[in-house]
Coordinates of C-alpha atoms in Angstrom, one line a residue:
M1 CA 20.7 50.6 125.7
L2 CA 18.3 53.5 125.1
Y3 CA 17.3 54.5 121.6
A4 CA 15.9 57.9 122.4
H5 CA 14.3 61.1 121.0
A6 CA 12.6 59.4 118.0
T7 CA 9.1 59.4 116.8
I8 CA 8.0 55.8 117.4
I9 CA 5.3 54.0 115.4
T10 CA 4.6 51.1 117.7
I11 CA 1.9 49.1 115.7
D12 CA 0.8 47.8 119.1
S13 CA -2.9 46.9 119.7
T14 CA -3.8 50.6 120.2
R15 CA -1.6 51.7 117.2
R16 CA -0.1 54.5 119.4
I17 CA 2.6 56.8 118.1
I18 CA 5.1 58.2 120.6
T19 CA 6.7 61.5 120.0
D20 CA 10.1 62.1 121.5
G21 CA 10.0 58.4 122.4
A22 CA 12.6 55.9 123.5
I23 CA 13.1 52.1 123.4
R24 CA 15.1 50.3 126.0
V25 CA 16.8 47.2 124.7
T26 CA 18.1 44.5 127.1
D27 CA 19.9 41.6 125.4
E28 CA 17.6 40.7 122.5
V29 CA 14.2 42.1 123.7
I30 CA 12.4 45.4 124.2
A31 CA 12.6 46.0 127.9
D32 CA 10.7 49.3 128.0
I33 CA 9.2 51.8 125.6
G34 CA 7.7 55.3 126.2
K35 CA 8.6 58.9 126.4
T36 CA 12.3 59.7 126.4
A37 CA 12.1 61.8 129.5
L38 CA 10.4 59.0 131.5
L39 CA 12.8 56.3 130.3
K40 CA 15.9 58.4 131.0
E41 CA 14.6 59.0 134.5
R42 CA 14.0 55.3 135.0
Y43 CA 17.4 54.2 133.6
P44 CA 19.8 57.1 134.2
N45 CA 22.9 54.9 133.7
D46 CA 21.9 53.4 130.3
E47 CA 24.0 54.3 127.3
E48 CA 21.9 56.4 124.9
V49 CA 21.6 56.6 121.1
N50 CA 20.1 60.0 120.1
L51 CA 17.7 59.4 117.2
S52 CA 16.2 62.9 117.0
G53 CA 14.7 63.6 113.6
R54 CA 14.2 59.9 112.9
I55 CA 11.0 57.7 112.8
I56 CA 11.3 54.3 114.4
I57 CA 9.1 51.5 113.0
P58 CA 9.1 47.7 113.6
G59 CA 11.4 45.8 111.3
L60 CA 9.8 45.3 107.9
I61 CA 8.7 41.8 107.0
S62 CA 8.7 40.7 103.4
T63 CA 6.3 37.8 102.9
H64 CA 7.5 36.9 99.4
M65 CA 11.0 36.9 98.1
H66 CA 13.2 35.0 95.7
T67 CA 16.8 35.4 97.1
A68 CA 18.4 33.6 94.1
Q69 CA 16.9 36.0 91.6
T70 CA 18.6 39.1 92.9
L71 CA 21.7 37.8 91.0
L72 CA 19.5 38.2 87.8
R73 CA 18.4 41.8 88.3
G74 CA 17.6 43.4 85.0
T75 CA 18.0 40.2 82.9
A76 CA 14.3 39.9 81.8
D77 CA 12.7 43.3 81.8
D78 CA 9.5 44.1 79.9
L79 CA 8.4 40.5 79.3
E80 CA 5.2 38.8 80.2
L81 CA 5.3 36.2 82.9
V82 CA 5.4 32.9 81.0
S83 CA 8.1 33.9 78.4
W84 CA 9.8 35.8 81.2
L85 CA 9.9 32.5 83.2
C86 CA 10.3 29.8 80.7
E87 CA 12.6 31.5 78.2
R88 CA 14.7 33.6 80.5
I89 CA 14.6 33.2 84.3
W90 CA 14.3 29.4 84.4
V91 CA 17.1 29.1 81.9
L92 CA 19.4 31.3 83.9
Q93 CA 18.5 29.7 87.2
G94 CA 19.0 26.3 85.7
N95 CA 22.6 27.2 85.3
F96 CA 23.2 28.2 88.9
T97 CA 25.9 26.6 91.1
E98 CA 25.7 26.4 94.9
A99 CA 28.3 29.1 95.1
D100 CA 26.0 31.3 92.9
G101 CA 23.1 30.6 95.3
Y102 CA 25.2 31.7 98.3
A103 CA 26.4 34.9 96.5
A104 CA 22.8 35.7 95.5
A105 CA 21.5 35.1 99.1
R106 CA 24.1 37.5 100.5
L107 CA 23.3 40.1 97.9
S108 CA 19.6 39.8 98.7
I109 CA 20.0 39.9 102.4
G110 CA 22.4 42.8 102.3
E111 CA 20.0 44.9 100.2
M112 CA 17.0 43.9 102.4
L113 CA 18.8 44.9 105.6
K114 CA 20.0 48.2 104.3
S115 CA 16.4 49.1 103.2
G116 CA 14.8 48.1 106.5
T117 CA 13.7 44.5 106.0
T118 CA 14.5 42.4 109.1
C119 CA 12.6 39.2 108.3
F120 CA 11.7 37.6 105.0
L121 CA 10.0 34.5 103.5
E122 CA 12.0 32.9 100.8
S123 CA 9.4 31.3 98.6
M124 CA 11.0 28.5 96.6
F125 CA 14.7 27.8 96.9
A126 CA 15.8 25.1 94.5
D127 CA 18.1 22.3 95.5
R128 CA 20.8 23.2 93.0
Y129 CA 21.2 26.6 94.7
G130 CA 22.5 25.0 97.9
F131 CA 20.1 25.4 100.8
D132 CA 22.9 25.2 103.3
G133 CA 24.4 28.3 101.8
L134 CA 21.2 30.2 102.1
A135 CA 20.8 29.2 105.7
R136 CA 24.5 30.1 106.4
A137 CA 23.9 33.6 104.8
V138 CA 21.0 34.2 107.2
E139 CA 23.0 33.0 110.1
E140 CA 26.0 35.2 109.3
S141 CA 24.1 38.3 108.5
G142 CA 21.8 38.5 111.6
I143 CA 18.5 38.8 109.6
R144 CA 15.5 36.5 110.2
G145 CA 14.7 34.1 107.5
C146 CA 11.7 31.8 106.9
L147 CA 13.2 29.6 104.2
G148 CA 10.9 27.8 101.7
K149 CA 12.6 24.9 99.9
I150 CA 11.0 23.9 96.7
V151 CA 8.4 21.1 96.5
M152 CA 7.6 19.8 93.0
D153 CA 7.3 16.8 90.7
I154 CA 6.0 18.2 87.4
A155 CA 8.3 20.1 85.2
K156 CA 6.0 22.5 83.4
Y157 CA 3.9 25.6 84.0
A158 CA 0.1 25.5 84.3
K159 CA -1.6 23.2 81.7
D160 CA 0.6 23.9 78.6
D161 CA 3.3 21.4 77.8
A162 CA 5.2 24.0 75.8
W163 CA 5.9 25.9 79.0
A164 CA 8.6 23.5 80.2
M165 CA 10.9 24.0 83.1
H166 CA 14.6 24.1 82.4
P167 CA 16.2 20.6 82.9
G168 CA 18.6 22.1 85.5
L169 CA 15.7 23.0 87.8
V170 CA 13.7 19.8 87.6
E171 CA 13.3 18.0 90.9
N172 CA 11.3 15.0 92.2
R173 CA 9.7 14.0 95.4
E174 CA 12.9 12.7 96.9
T175 CA 14.9 15.8 96.2
S176 CA 12.3 18.4 96.9
L177 CA 9.8 17.1 99.6
L178 CA 12.2 14.8 101.4
G179 CA 15.1 17.2 100.9
T180 CA 13.0 19.9 102.6
L181 CA 12.4 17.6 105.6
K182 CA 16.2 17.0 105.8
M183 CA 16.9 20.8 105.8
W184 CA 14.1 21.3 108.4
E185 CA 15.7 18.8 110.7
K186 CA 19.1 20.5 110.2
W187 CA 18.3 24.2 110.2
N188 CA 14.9 24.9 111.7
G189 CA 15.3 26.9 114.9
A190 CA 19.0 27.6 114.2
A191 CA 20.7 31.0 114.7
N192 CA 18.9 31.7 118.0
D193 CA 15.6 30.7 116.2
R194 CA 16.1 33.3 113.5
I195 CA 15.9 30.5 110.9
R196 CA 12.6 28.7 110.2
V197 CA 12.3 26.1 107.3
W198 CA 9.1 26.0 105.2
F199 CA 7.7 24.0 102.3
G200 CA 8.0 26.2 99.2
A201 CA 5.5 24.5 96.9
R202 CA 5.5 25.2 93.2
T203 CA 2.4 26.7 91.5
P204 CA -0.5 24.2 90.8
G205 CA 0.3 22.5 87.6
G206 CA 3.9 21.9 88.9
V207 CA 2.9 19.6 91.7
S208 CA 0.8 16.4 91.5
D209 CA -2.3 16.2 93.7
S210 CA -0.7 13.3 95.6
L211 CA 2.5 15.2 96.4
Y212 CA 0.5 18.2 97.6
K213 CA -1.6 16.0 99.9
E214 CA 1.6 14.3 101.2
M215 CA 3.1 17.7 101.8
T216 CA 0.1 19.2 103.6
A217 CA -0.2 16.1 105.8
L218 CA 3.4 16.5 106.8
S219 CA 2.8 20.2 107.3
R220 CA 0.1 19.4 109.9
E221 CA 2.0 16.6 111.5
K222 CA 5.3 18.5 111.9
R223 CA 4.0 22.0 112.0
I224 CA 6.0 23.1 108.9
P225 CA 4.3 26.1 107.2
V226 CA 3.7 26.2 103.4
T227 CA 4.1 29.0 100.9
M228 CA 2.9 28.8 97.3
H229 CA 2.3 31.1 94.3
C230 CA -1.3 31.0 93.4
A231 CA -3.7 32.6 90.8
E232 CA -1.0 34.9 89.6
V233 CA -1.8 35.0 85.9
K234 CA -4.8 34.0 83.7
A235 CA -2.9 30.9 82.8
D236 CA -3.2 29.8 86.4
R237 CA -6.9 30.4 86.3
D238 CA -7.2 28.3 83.1
F239 CA -5.3 25.5 84.8
F240 CA -7.8 25.4 87.7
A241 CA -10.7 25.4 85.3
S242 CA -9.2 22.5 83.4
V243 CA -9.4 20.4 86.5
S244 CA -12.9 21.6 87.3
H245 CA -11.9 24.0 90.1
T246 CA -11.5 27.6 91.1
P247 CA -8.2 28.5 92.7
M248 CA -9.4 28.2 96.3
S249 CA -11.5 25.1 95.7
Y250 CA -8.4 23.4 94.3
C251 CA -6.3 24.5 97.2
D252 CA -8.9 23.3 99.6
S253 CA -9.1 19.9 97.9
V254 CA -5.4 19.2 98.5
G255 CA -5.2 20.6 102.0
L256 CA -3.5 23.9 101.3
L257 CA -6.0 26.2 103.0
S258 CA -4.9 26.6 106.6
P259 CA -3.6 29.3 108.9
S260 CA -0.1 27.8 108.2
T261 CA -0.2 28.7 104.5
V262 CA 0.9 31.9 102.8
L263 CA -0.5 32.1 99.2
V264 CA 1.3 34.6 97.0
H265 CA -0.1 37.0 94.4
M266 CA -3.7 35.8 94.4
V267 CA -4.8 38.1 91.6
H268 CA -7.4 36.1 89.7
L269 CA -9.9 35.2 92.4
D270 CA -13.7 35.3 92.2
D271 CA -16.1 36.1 95.1
S272 CA -16.4 32.4 96.1
D273 CA -12.6 32.2 96.3
I274 CA -12.4 35.2 98.7
E275 CA -15.2 33.7 100.9
R276 CA -13.4 30.3 101.1
L277 CA -10.0 31.9 101.7
S278 CA -11.4 34.1 104.5
A279 CA -13.0 31.1 106.3
S280 CA -9.7 29.1 106.1
G281 CA -7.4 31.6 107.9
A282 CA -4.8 31.3 105.2
H283 CA -2.7 34.4 104.4
V284 CA -2.0 36.4 101.3
A285 CA 1.3 37.9 100.2
H286 CA 0.6 41.0 98.1
C287 CA 3.3 41.9 95.5
P288 CA 1.9 44.9 93.6
T289 CA 5.1 45.8 91.7
S290 CA 5.7 42.3 90.3
N291 CA 2.1 42.0 89.3
A292 CA 2.1 45.4 87.6
K293 CA 5.5 44.9 85.9
L294 CA 4.6 41.5 84.5
A295 CA 1.1 42.7 83.6
S296 CA -0.4 39.9 85.6
G297 CA -3.2 42.0 87.0
I298 CA -4.0 43.6 90.4
C299 CA -4.9 41.7 93.6
R300 CA -8.3 42.5 95.0
V301 CA -6.9 43.8 98.2
P302 CA -9.8 46.0 99.4
D303 CA -12.2 43.1 98.9
L304 CA -9.8 40.7 100.7
Q305 CA -9.5 43.2 103.6
R306 CA -13.3 43.6 103.9
A307 CA -13.5 39.8 104.1
G308 CA -11.0 39.7 107.0
V309 CA -8.1 38.1 105.1
N310 CA -4.7 38.8 106.5
I311 CA -2.5 40.4 103.9
G312 CA 1.3 40.8 104.0
L313 CA 3.6 42.5 101.5
G314 CA 6.4 41.2 99.4
T315 CA 8.8 42.5 96.8
D316 CA 9.0 39.2 94.8
G317 CA 12.3 38.7 92.9
A318 CA 14.6 41.3 91.5
P319 CA 13.9 40.4 87.8
C320 CA 10.2 41.3 88.2
N321 CA 10.7 44.3 90.6
N322 CA 14.4 45.3 90.3
T323 CA 14.6 46.1 94.0
C324 CA 14.2 44.4 97.4
D325 CA 13.2 47.7 99.0
L326 CA 10.0 47.0 100.8
L327 CA 9.5 50.7 101.5
Q328 CA 9.1 51.4 97.8
E329 CA 6.7 48.4 97.6
M330 CA 4.6 50.0 100.4
K331 CA 4.1 53.2 98.4
L332 CA 2.8 51.3 95.3
A333 CA 0.6 49.1 97.5
A334 CA -1.0 52.2 98.9
I335 CA -1.5 53.9 95.6
I336 CA -2.4 51.3 93.0
H337 CA -5.7 50.3 94.7
K338 CA -6.9 54.0 94.8
S339 CA -6.2 54.2 91.1
I340 CA -8.3 51.3 90.0
S341 CA -11.1 51.9 92.5
Y342 CA -11.4 55.7 92.0
E343 CA -11.5 55.7 95.8
P344 CA -8.7 57.8 97.5
T345 CA -9.4 56.3 100.9
A346 CA -8.8 52.7 99.7
V347 CA -5.8 51.1 101.4
P348 CA -4.5 54.1 103.4
A349 CA -0.9 54.4 104.5
E350 CA -1.6 53.0 108.0
S351 CA -3.1 49.8 106.4
V352 CA 0.0 49.3 104.2
L353 CA 2.3 49.8 107.2
E354 CA 0.4 47.1 109.0
M355 CA 0.8 44.8 105.9
A356 CA 4.6 45.3 106.1
T357 CA 4.9 44.7 109.8
I358 CA 2.3 43.0 112.1
N359 CA 0.3 41.4 109.2
G360 CA 3.5 39.9 107.9
A361 CA 4.4 38.6 111.3
K362 CA 1.0 37.0 111.7
A363 CA 1.4 35.4 108.2
L364 CA 4.7 33.9 109.3
G365 CA 3.4 32.7 112.7
L366 CA 5.7 35.1 114.5
D367 CA 3.4 37.9 115.7
D368 CA 4.0 36.8 119.3
C369 CA 7.6 38.0 119.0
I370 CA 8.0 40.5 116.1
G371 CA 5.9 42.8 114.0
S372 CA 5.2 45.5 116.6
L373 CA 7.2 47.4 119.2
E374 CA 6.0 46.2 122.6
V375 CA 7.7 45.2 125.9
G376 CA 8.8 41.6 125.8
K377 CA 8.9 41.3 122.0
K378 CA 12.2 40.9 120.1
A379 CA 14.1 44.1 119.6
D380 CA 13.7 44.2 115.8
F381 CA 13.3 47.8 114.6
V382 CA 14.4 50.3 112.0
A383 CA 15.2 54.0 112.3
I384 CA 14.3 56.1 109.2
D385 CA 16.0 59.5 108.8
V386 CA 13.4 62.1 107.9
R387 CA 15.6 65.2 108.3
G388 CA 16.4 65.6 104.7
I389 CA 15.0 68.1 102.2
H390 CA 13.1 65.4 100.4
S391 CA 11.3 64.4 103.6
Q392 CA 10.3 67.8 104.9
P393 CA 7.9 68.8 106.1
W394 CA 5.8 65.9 107.4
F395 CA 2.8 65.8 109.7
N396 CA 1.7 62.2 109.8
P397 CA 4.6 59.8 110.5
A398 CA 2.8 56.8 108.8
S399 CA 2.4 58.9 105.7
A400 CA 6.0 60.0 105.8
V401 CA 7.2 56.4 105.9
V402 CA 4.8 55.0 103.3
Y403 CA 4.6 57.9 100.7
T404 CA 8.0 59.5 101.0
A405 CA 10.7 57.3 102.5
T406 CA 12.7 54.7 100.5
G407 CA 15.3 52.3 101.6
R408 CA 18.0 54.9 101.2
D409 CA 16.6 56.7 104.2
V410 CA 17.2 53.8 106.5
E411 CA 19.9 54.7 109.0
L412 CA 19.7 52.1 111.7
V413 CA 18.6 48.4 111.7
V414 CA 18.4 46.3 114.9
V415 CA 17.5 42.6 114.9
D416 CA 17.5 40.5 118.1
G417 CA 18.9 43.6 119.9
K418 CA 22.0 43.6 117.7
V419 CA 22.8 46.5 115.4
L420 CA 23.1 45.2 111.9
V421 CA 23.0 48.6 110.0
Q422 CA 24.4 51.8 111.4
G423 CA 24.7 55.1 109.6
G424 CA 23.2 53.3 106.6
E425 CA 26.2 50.9 106.5
L426 CA 26.2 47.1 106.9
L427 CA 28.0 45.9 110.0
T428 CA 27.8 42.2 109.6
M429 CA 28.6 41.9 105.9
D430 CA 31.3 43.2 103.6
E431 CA 29.2 45.1 101.1
Q432 CA 32.0 45.7 98.6
E433 CA 33.0 42.1 98.6
I434 CA 29.3 41.0 98.1
V435 CA 28.8 43.3 95.2
L436 CA 32.0 42.3 93.4
E437 CA 31.2 38.6 93.8
A438 CA 27.7 39.1 92.6
K439 CA 28.7 41.0 89.5
R440 CA 31.2 38.3 88.6
R441 CA 28.9 35.4 89.2
S442 CA 25.9 37.0 87.4
Q443 CA 28.0 37.4 84.2
E444 CA 29.1 33.8 84.5
V445 CA 25.5 32.5 84.9
V446 CA 24.4 34.5 81.8
E447 CA 27.3 33.1 79.8
R448 CA 26.7 29.5 80.9
A449 CA 23.0 29.9 80.0
G450 CA 24.0 31.1 76.5
L451 CA 22.0 34.3 76.9
S452 CA 24.7 36.9 76.6
S453 CA 23.2 38.2 73.3
K454 CA 19.8 38.7 75.0
M455 CA 21.1 41.0 77.8
H456 CA 20.4 44.3 76.1
G457 CA 17.6 46.9 75.9
R458 CA 15.8 48.2 72.9
W459 CA 18.2 51.0 72.1
P460 CA 21.7 50.6 70.5
V461 CA 24.7 50.7 72.8
E462 CA 28.1 51.8 71.4

């Protein structure tokens, strides 16, 4: 199959952009890439898809996502993190059933695919949501999923006993750590290796030192990667200080700093943290919308980049972002750092596009097979329609993608050589059925949690 006549942003080692370019797909891999005229001459009998007026990019990679939370979109707007979490989101999630978890996963995956995300890292899937359902949703949809199952043994947030986790979410070593190992044995490498199972550790303060050390030892022994929220809010920084550490010195002390770790948010770091992080090879998942909406602060991305830290991009959960659209996240990631630094050249469009593709692939340990468009790599790519009035004119394709496009401009999504979205429509999932199921189940969760009276804004509704 030839996908032809597009502008192709390869993100290869030379960062070349091919005008009137084509990609040849054989089975699940990219067999050739180059100018359309050349590839049509080489493969005259290939079926052709004409993508004139579209920009092809590598499939987007979200390095931080809570699939369960998409069922809770809009349930906790305009709250600061700890009350958002302890009084609203944990209460709702503590009333989930496994069927709710499956419905939420399908809703999340459908939205991600339609907006161009072809691979994601689920950060912390609780046992009560039904991990089998999450893995099944990935398998059925055709997306790639790195699936972090929660690891925890302390049911509070940071150092304050008042910030208690909802009883419905509390897990112990057996359920969380050993449960993750069971799911790793069952699902890791499934669905033609589209599924990888990770440890999804809770934020420090929610995991004992001994359990962290056991988890990181198992991570090294079995090569199971780890993802964890870290230094997101000032309360996290206060916790580290209470145990005589900075964020990165603590992570180092329990074995978390390694090239197999993705640390999420990383807002409240000092210079020594950045130096230690850089030396470790650990990765950062940057979530600017979540950090801004929850007033958590702004990650020191330019400083991290100068230190050589690999930075991916994530949307976080729908209650602190309200969308799983990584294209929208890219725009804020490019803009917010210019604003606070008074430097318009800080974090240009090209850097953000790298975060959402090859950097994300590197963070997930998958850069040998995804993250760029090169011969031999998996055929994971997205075509963005830039023919509309809101996209014209454009001169730099990277700028057009980062500053103008949204998920609604995604026309075609291919993963493993298989077309999952065509003409903006899901092919592997029944969108209407997913939406109806999600609407019903979200209402049921709110009612079970006893929060129906809280689900309103500040203005009267008649």
